[in-house]
CSV table of C-alpha atoms and ligand atoms in Angstrom, one decimal:
chain,number,residue,atom,x,y,z
W,1,MET,CA,61.2,35.3,-25.2
W,2,LEU,CA,57.5,34.1,-25.8
W,3,SER,CA,57.2,30.0,-25.9
W,4,ASN,CA,57.7,29.0,-28.9
W,5,SER,CA,55.2,26.1,-29.0
W,6,LEU,CA,53.2,28.8,-28.4
W,7,ILE,CA,53.4,31.4,-31.3
W,8,GLU,CA,53.9,27.2,-33.1
W,9,LYS,CA,50.2,26.3,-32.6
W,10,ILE,CA,48.9,30.0,-33.3
W,11,SER,CA,51.1,30.4,-35.4
W,12,ARG,CA,49.1,26.9,-37.5
W,13,ASP,CA,45.9,27.6,-36.6
W,14,LEU,CA,46.5,31.7,-38.8
W,15,ASN,CA,47.4,29.1,-41.5
W,16,ASN,CA,44.7,27.0,-41.8
W,17,SER,CA,42.3,29.8,-41.5
W,18,LYS,CA,40.0,31.6,-43.9
W,19,ARG,CA,39.1,33.8,-42.4
W,20,VAL,CA,41.0,35.9,-40.3
W,21,VAL,CA,39.9,39.5,-38.7
W,22,ALA,CA,41.3,42.1,-36.6
W,23,PHE,CA,39.8,44.2,-33.7
W,24,THR,CA,42.3,46.2,-32.5
W,25,GLY,CA,42.2,48.9,-29.2
W,26,ALA,CA,44.2,52.0,-28.4
W,27,GLY,CA,47.1,49.4,-27.0
W,28,ILE,CA,48.6,48.6,-30.8
W,29,SER,CA,49.0,52.5,-30.4
W,30,ALA,CA,50.6,52.5,-27.2
W,31,GLU,CA,54.1,52.1,-28.6
W,32,SER,CA,53.5,54.6,-31.0
W,33,GLY,CA,53.4,57.3,-28.6
W,34,ILE,CA,50.0,57.9,-28.1
W,35,PRO,CA,48.5,56.8,-24.6
W,36,THR,CA,45.8,54.5,-24.3
W,37,TYR,CA,43.0,55.9,-22.2
W,38,ARG,CA,42.6,52.5,-19.9
W,39,GLY,CA,45.8,50.6,-18.5
W,40,LYS,CA,48.7,52.2,-16.7
W,41,GLY,CA,50.3,55.1,-17.8
W,42,GLY,CA,46.4,56.1,-20.0
W,43,PHE,CA,44.7,59.3,-21.2
W,44,TRP,CA,42.6,59.6,-18.3
W,45,THR,CA,45.0,59.0,-15.7
W,46,LYS,CA,45.7,62.9,-16.5
W,47,TYR,CA,42.6,64.6,-18.4
W,48,ASP,CA,39.0,64.5,-17.5
W,49,PRO,CA,37.0,62.6,-20.2
W,50,ASP,CA,33.6,63.5,-19.0
W,51,LYS,CA,34.4,66.7,-20.6
W,52,TYR,CA,36.8,66.0,-23.5
W,53,ALA,CA,35.2,63.0,-25.0
W,54,SER,CA,31.8,63.6,-25.1
W,55,ILE,CA,29.5,65.3,-27.2
W,56,ASP,CA,26.8,66.6,-24.8
W,57,TYR,CA,30.2,68.6,-23.2
W,58,PHE,CA,31.3,69.8,-26.3
W,59,GLU,CA,28.2,71.1,-27.3
W,60,LYS,CA,28.2,72.8,-24.2
W,61,ASP,CA,32.0,74.2,-24.7
W,62,PRO,CA,34.0,73.2,-27.4
W,63,SER,CA,36.6,74.8,-26.4
W,64,TYR,CA,37.4,72.7,-23.9
W,65,TYR,CA,37.7,69.7,-26.7
W,66,TRP,CA,40.1,72.6,-29.1
W,67,SER,CA,42.2,73.5,-26.4
W,68,PHE,CA,43.1,69.5,-25.1
W,69,PHE,CA,43.8,68.7,-29.0
W,70,LYS,CA,46.1,71.8,-29.5
W,71,GLU,CA,47.9,70.8,-26.7
W,72,SER,CA,47.7,67.2,-26.1
W,73,ARG,CA,46.5,65.6,-29.2
W,74,LYS,CA,47.5,67.7,-32.3
W,75,PRO,CA,51.1,66.8,-31.6
W,76,ILE,CA,51.0,63.8,-30.6
W,77,LEU,CA,49.2,62.8,-34.2
W,78,GLU,CA,51.3,64.5,-35.7
W,79,ASN,CA,54.6,63.1,-34.4
W,80,ALA,CA,53.1,59.7,-34.2
W,81,LYS,CA,54.1,57.1,-36.8
W,82,PRO,CA,53.2,52.9,-37.3
W,83,ASN,CA,54.6,50.5,-34.9
W,84,PRO,CA,55.4,47.0,-35.6
W,85,ALA,CA,52.3,45.3,-35.0
W,86,HIS,CA,50.7,47.6,-37.3
W,87,TYR,CA,52.8,46.5,-39.7
W,88,SER,CA,52.5,43.3,-39.1
W,89,LEU,CA,49.2,43.2,-39.6
W,90,ALA,CA,49.6,45.1,-43.2
W,91,GLU,CA,51.6,42.7,-44.2
W,92,LEU,CA,49.5,39.9,-43.2
W,93,GLU,CA,46.8,42.1,-45.6
W,94,LYS,CA,49.0,42.0,-48.2
W,95,ARG,CA,49.8,38.5,-48.7
W,96,GLU,CA,45.6,37.9,-48.8
W,97,LYS,CA,45.8,36.4,-44.9
W,98,LEU,CA,44.4,39.0,-43.3
W,99,ARG,CA,40.4,40.3,-44.2
W,100,CYS,CA,39.7,43.3,-42.8
W,101,VAL,CA,41.3,45.5,-39.2
W,102,ILE,CA,37.9,46.3,-37.3
W,103,THR,CA,39.5,49.3,-34.9
W,104,GLN,CA,38.0,50.9,-31.9
W,105,ASN,CA,41.0,53.6,-32.9
W,106,ILE,CA,41.4,57.3,-34.1
W,107,ASP,CA,44.6,58.1,-34.8
W,108,GLY,CA,44.7,56.5,-38.4
W,109,MET,CA,48.1,54.3,-37.9
W,110,HIS,CA,46.5,51.5,-39.3
W,111,GLN,CA,46.4,53.1,-42.4
W,112,GLN,CA,49.4,54.5,-42.6
W,113,ALA,CA,51.2,51.2,-41.9
W,114,GLY,CA,49.7,50.2,-45.1
W,115,SER,CA,46.5,48.5,-44.2
W,116,LYS,CA,43.5,48.9,-46.9
W,117,ASN,CA,40.8,47.5,-45.6
W,118,VAL,CA,40.0,49.1,-42.0
W,119,ILE,CA,36.3,49.4,-40.5
W,120,GLU,CA,37.0,52.5,-38.2
W,121,LEU,CA,34.0,52.2,-35.3
W,122,HIS,CA,35.2,55.4,-33.6
W,123,GLY,CA,35.7,58.0,-36.2
W,124,THR,CA,38.9,59.8,-37.1
W,125,THR,CA,41.0,62.5,-35.1
W,126,ARG,CA,42.8,62.8,-38.8
W,127,ASN,CA,39.9,64.2,-40.3
W,128,PHE,CA,37.2,67.2,-39.3
W,129,ARG,CA,33.8,68.6,-40.4
W,130,CYS,CA,32.1,72.6,-40.1
W,131,LYS,CA,28.8,71.1,-37.9
W,132,ARG,CA,26.6,73.5,-39.9
W,133,CYS,CA,27.6,73.3,-43.6
W,134,GLU,CA,29.6,69.8,-43.2
W,135,LYS,CA,32.8,71.9,-44.7
W,136,PHE,CA,35.4,68.9,-45.1
W,137,TYR,CA,38.7,70.1,-43.2
W,138,THR,CA,42.6,68.3,-42.8
W,139,LEU,CA,44.3,68.3,-39.9
W,140,GLU,CA,46.6,71.0,-42.0
W,141,GLU,CA,43.9,73.4,-42.8
W,142,ILE,CA,42.5,72.6,-38.4
W,143,GLY,CA,46.3,73.3,-37.5
W,144,GLU,CA,46.3,76.7,-39.8
W,145,LEU,CA,42.4,77.8,-38.1
W,146,LEU,CA,43.7,76.7,-34.2
W,147,LYS,CA,46.9,79.4,-34.9
W,148,VAL,CA,44.0,81.7,-35.2
W,149,GLU,CA,41.2,81.1,-32.9
W,150,LEU,CA,40.0,78.8,-30.8
W,151,PRO,CA,36.9,76.6,-31.0
W,152,PRO,CA,38.5,76.9,-35.0
W,153,LEU,CA,35.2,78.4,-36.9
W,154,CYS,CA,34.3,76.8,-40.5
W,155,LYS,CA,36.1,79.8,-43.5
W,156,GLU,CA,33.1,79.7,-45.3
W,157,CYS,CA,30.1,80.4,-43.0
W,158,LYS,CA,31.9,80.8,-39.4
W,159,GLY,CA,30.1,77.1,-38.1
W,160,ILE,CA,31.8,75.3,-35.5
W,161,ILE,CA,34.5,72.7,-36.6
W,162,ARG,CA,34.3,69.9,-34.8
W,163,PRO,CA,36.4,66.5,-34.8
W,164,ASN,CA,34.7,63.0,-37.1
W,165,VAL,CA,35.2,61.0,-34.1
W,166,ILE,CA,32.1,59.1,-31.8
W,167,PHE,CA,31.9,61.0,-29.1
W,168,PHE,CA,30.5,59.9,-26.0
W,169,GLY,CA,27.2,60.1,-26.2
W,170,GLU,CA,26.8,59.5,-29.8
W,171,MET,CA,25.8,56.4,-32.2
W,172,LEU,CA,28.6,54.7,-34.0
W,173,PRO,CA,28.3,54.5,-37.8
W,174,GLN,CA,25.9,51.7,-38.1
W,175,ASP,CA,27.8,51.0,-41.8
W,176,ALA,CA,31.1,50.5,-40.5
W,177,LEU,CA,29.3,48.4,-37.0
W,178,ARG,CA,26.9,46.8,-39.6
W,179,ARG,CA,30.5,45.7,-41.3
W,180,ALA,CA,32.4,44.8,-38.2
W,181,ILE,CA,29.5,42.5,-37.3
W,182,SER,CA,29.2,41.0,-40.1
W,183,GLU,CA,33.2,40.1,-40.5
W,184,ALA,CA,32.9,38.5,-37.3
W,185,GLU,CA,29.6,36.4,-37.6
W,186,ASN,CA,31.6,35.3,-40.6
W,187,CYS,CA,35.6,34.8,-39.6
W,188,ASP,CA,37.2,31.4,-38.7
W,189,PHE,CA,40.4,33.5,-36.1
W,190,MET,CA,39.8,36.6,-34.5
W,191,MET,CA,42.6,38.6,-33.0
W,192,ALA,CA,42.1,41.0,-30.7
W,193,ILE,CA,45.0,43.3,-29.7
W,194,GLY,CA,45.4,46.0,-27.1
W,195,SER,CA,41.8,46.2,-26.4
W,196,SER,CA,40.4,46.3,-22.7
W,197,LEU,CA,37.3,45.2,-24.4
W,198,VAL,CA,35.4,46.5,-21.8
W,199,VAL,CA,34.0,49.8,-24.9
W,200,TYR,CA,30.8,48.6,-25.8
W,201,PRO,CA,29.3,47.8,-28.3
W,202,ALA,CA,32.5,47.7,-30.1
W,203,ALA,CA,33.8,45.2,-27.3
W,204,GLN,CA,31.3,42.6,-28.8
W,205,ILE,CA,33.3,41.8,-31.8
W,206,PRO,CA,35.5,39.5,-30.7
W,207,LEU,CA,32.6,37.6,-28.5
W,208,ILE,CA,30.9,37.9,-31.3
W,209,ALA,CA,33.4,36.1,-33.7
W,210,LYS,CA,33.7,33.6,-30.7
W,211,ASP,CA,30.6,32.8,-30.6
W,212,LYS,CA,30.1,32.1,-33.6
W,213,GLY,CA,32.7,29.2,-33.7
W,214,ALA,CA,36.0,31.2,-34.5
W,215,ILE,CA,39.7,30.8,-32.2
W,216,LEU,CA,39.9,34.2,-30.4
W,217,LEU,CA,43.7,35.1,-29.4
W,218,ILE,CA,43.6,38.1,-27.2
W,219,ILE,CA,47.6,40.4,-27.0
W,220,ASN,CA,47.6,43.1,-24.3
W,221,VAL,CA,50.0,43.3,-21.7
W,222,GLU,CA,47.1,42.9,-18.9
W,223,PRO,CA,44.5,40.8,-18.8
W,224,THR,CA,41.2,41.8,-19.8
W,225,GLY,CA,37.7,40.5,-19.4
W,226,LEU,CA,37.2,38.6,-21.9
W,227,ASP,CA,40.3,36.5,-21.3
W,228,LEU,CA,38.2,32.9,-20.1
W,229,SER,CA,36.3,33.0,-23.8
W,230,ALA,CA,39.1,33.1,-25.6
W,231,ASP,CA,41.6,30.5,-26.8
W,232,TYR,CA,44.5,31.9,-26.8
W,233,VAL,CA,46.1,35.2,-24.4
W,234,ILE,CA,49.0,36.5,-24.6
W,235,ASN,CA,50.4,39.3,-21.9
W,236,GLU,CA,52.8,41.3,-24.2
W,237,LYS,CA,53.5,44.1,-25.9
W,238,ALA,CA,51.5,44.1,-29.4
W,239,GLY,CA,54.9,44.8,-31.3
W,240,LYS,CA,56.6,42.2,-29.9
W,241,VAL,CA,54.0,39.5,-30.5
W,242,LEU,CA,52.5,40.2,-33.5
W,243,PRO,CA,56.1,40.9,-35.8
W,244,GLU,CA,56.6,37.6,-34.3
W,245,ILE,CA,53.8,35.2,-34.9
W,246,VAL,CA,54.2,37.2,-38.8
W,247,GLU,CA,57.7,36.2,-38.9
W,248,HIS,CA,56.9,31.9,-38.2
W,249,LEU,CA,53.7,32.3,-40.6
W,250,ASN,CA,56.2,33.1,-42.9
W,251,SER,CA,58.6,30.2,-42.4
W,252,ILE,CA,55.6,27.7,-41.9
W,253,SER,CA,53.6,28.7,-45.2
R,301,LIG,P1,41.7,51.5,-23.6
R,301,LIG,O1,42.8,52.5,-24.0
R,301,LIG,O2,40.6,51.5,-23.0
R,301,LIG,O3,42.9,50.4,-23.6
R,301,LIG,C1,43.8,50.0,-24.3
R,301,LIG,C2,44.2,48.9,-23.8
R,301,LIG,O4,45.8,48.0,-23.9
R,301,LIG,C3,44.9,47.8,-22.3
R,301,LIG,O5,43.5,47.1,-21.3
R,301,LIG,C4,45.8,48.4,-21.9
R,301,LIG,O6,46.6,46.9,-21.0
R,301,LIG,C5,46.5,47.8,-23.5
R,301,LIG,N1,47.4,47.9,-24.0
R,301,LIG,C6,48.8,48.7,-23.3
R,301,LIG,N2,49.4,48.8,-24.6
R,301,LIG,C7,50.2,47.6,-24.8
R,301,LIG,C8,50.8,47.7,-25.7
R,301,LIG,N3,52.0,47.8,-26.0
R,301,LIG,N4,50.6,46.2,-25.9
R,301,LIG,C9,49.0,45.6,-26.3
R,301,LIG,N5,48.4,46.1,-25.3
R,301,LIG,C10,48.1,47.5,-24.3
R,301,LIG,O7,41.4,51.3,-24.8
R,301,LIG,P2,40.2,50.7,-25.9
R,301,LIG,O8,39.5,49.2,-25.3
R,301,LIG,O9,40.5,50.9,-27.9
R,301,LIG,O10,39.2,51.5,-25.6
R,301,LIG,C11,38.9,52.3,-25.6
R,301,LIG,C12,38.6,53.6,-26.3
R,301,LIG,O11,39.3,54.1,-26.7
R,301,LIG,C13,38.3,54.2,-27.7
R,301,LIG,O12,36.7,54.8,-27.8
R,301,LIG,C14,38.6,54.7,-28.8
R,301,LIG,O13,38.3,55.2,-29.8
R,301,LIG,C15,39.6,55.3,-27.2
R,301,LIG,N6,41.5,55.8,-27.1
R,301,LIG,C16,41.6,56.0,-28.4
R,301,LIG,C17,43.3,55.7,-28.9
R,301,LIG,C18,43.8,55.6,-30.6
R,301,LIG,O14,43.4,56.3,-31.1
R,301,LIG,N7,44.9,55.9,-30.7
R,301,LIG,C19,44.1,56.3,-27.7
R,301,LIG,C20,43.0,56.4,-27.3
R,301,LIG,C21,42.2,56.1,-26.7
């Protein structure tokens, strides 16, 4: 059970804030059964990120990424459902308390939970495109193509298909990054949820908000590199903390 006085203080600050923004990382989806990269039980303890998450390796051997995707990522994505943390953020947005979610995640869980204003800094593994002709593919279509060949080839031009994620070695989508920085600069309350806050430039977002005078709340099961800069740190699961905050907020607003 979280300390009531802490939840009360956070809820009061949230209630008084006019421009609330959330920044989320892989930890918010851990309770949906999607493994994180870092942290206990993280993905990278089992797979080699130098291979499947790198654009250089994808260019050299796209089959490595696609066998990893087919065997591991696709079944996880197909079975995962948003958890109470995603739903809490969607509810805050619906009540016009939350302006947007800036996410490092590539799993589409925020949108599935009902969040509308989602800024995806690292793209998505829910859709794909042909490297040659840019033809767009859905997860379902890729599932069909993966039954036939690996790597999947474009139906139109036989080019290699890639996920619409940002691999290591690629630039972040500049429009998304610009919007994220602007939201961070202008917010008065930033919640950083389930991120190890070590991947730059994305992890800069909460710091920008803090430097501009926003209140910074960090929710993570483990300590992060930005804990010393935060106004509030809660080392608990996001799926437990966020519903409690929303419930408290409901009772005071
Ligand atoms: P990360 O994997 O580096 O760190 C996850 C953090 O979440 C850890 O600090 C861990 O302690 C914390 N955590 C784990 N379970 C939690 C819970 N229930 N509640 C709160 N916190 C919890 O994640 P990151 O900082 O987002 O890493 C960045 C990279 O990982 C991004 O590039 C992102 O694209 C990628 N990634 C995304 C997904 C996804 O889309 N779900 C999954 C794995 C990795």
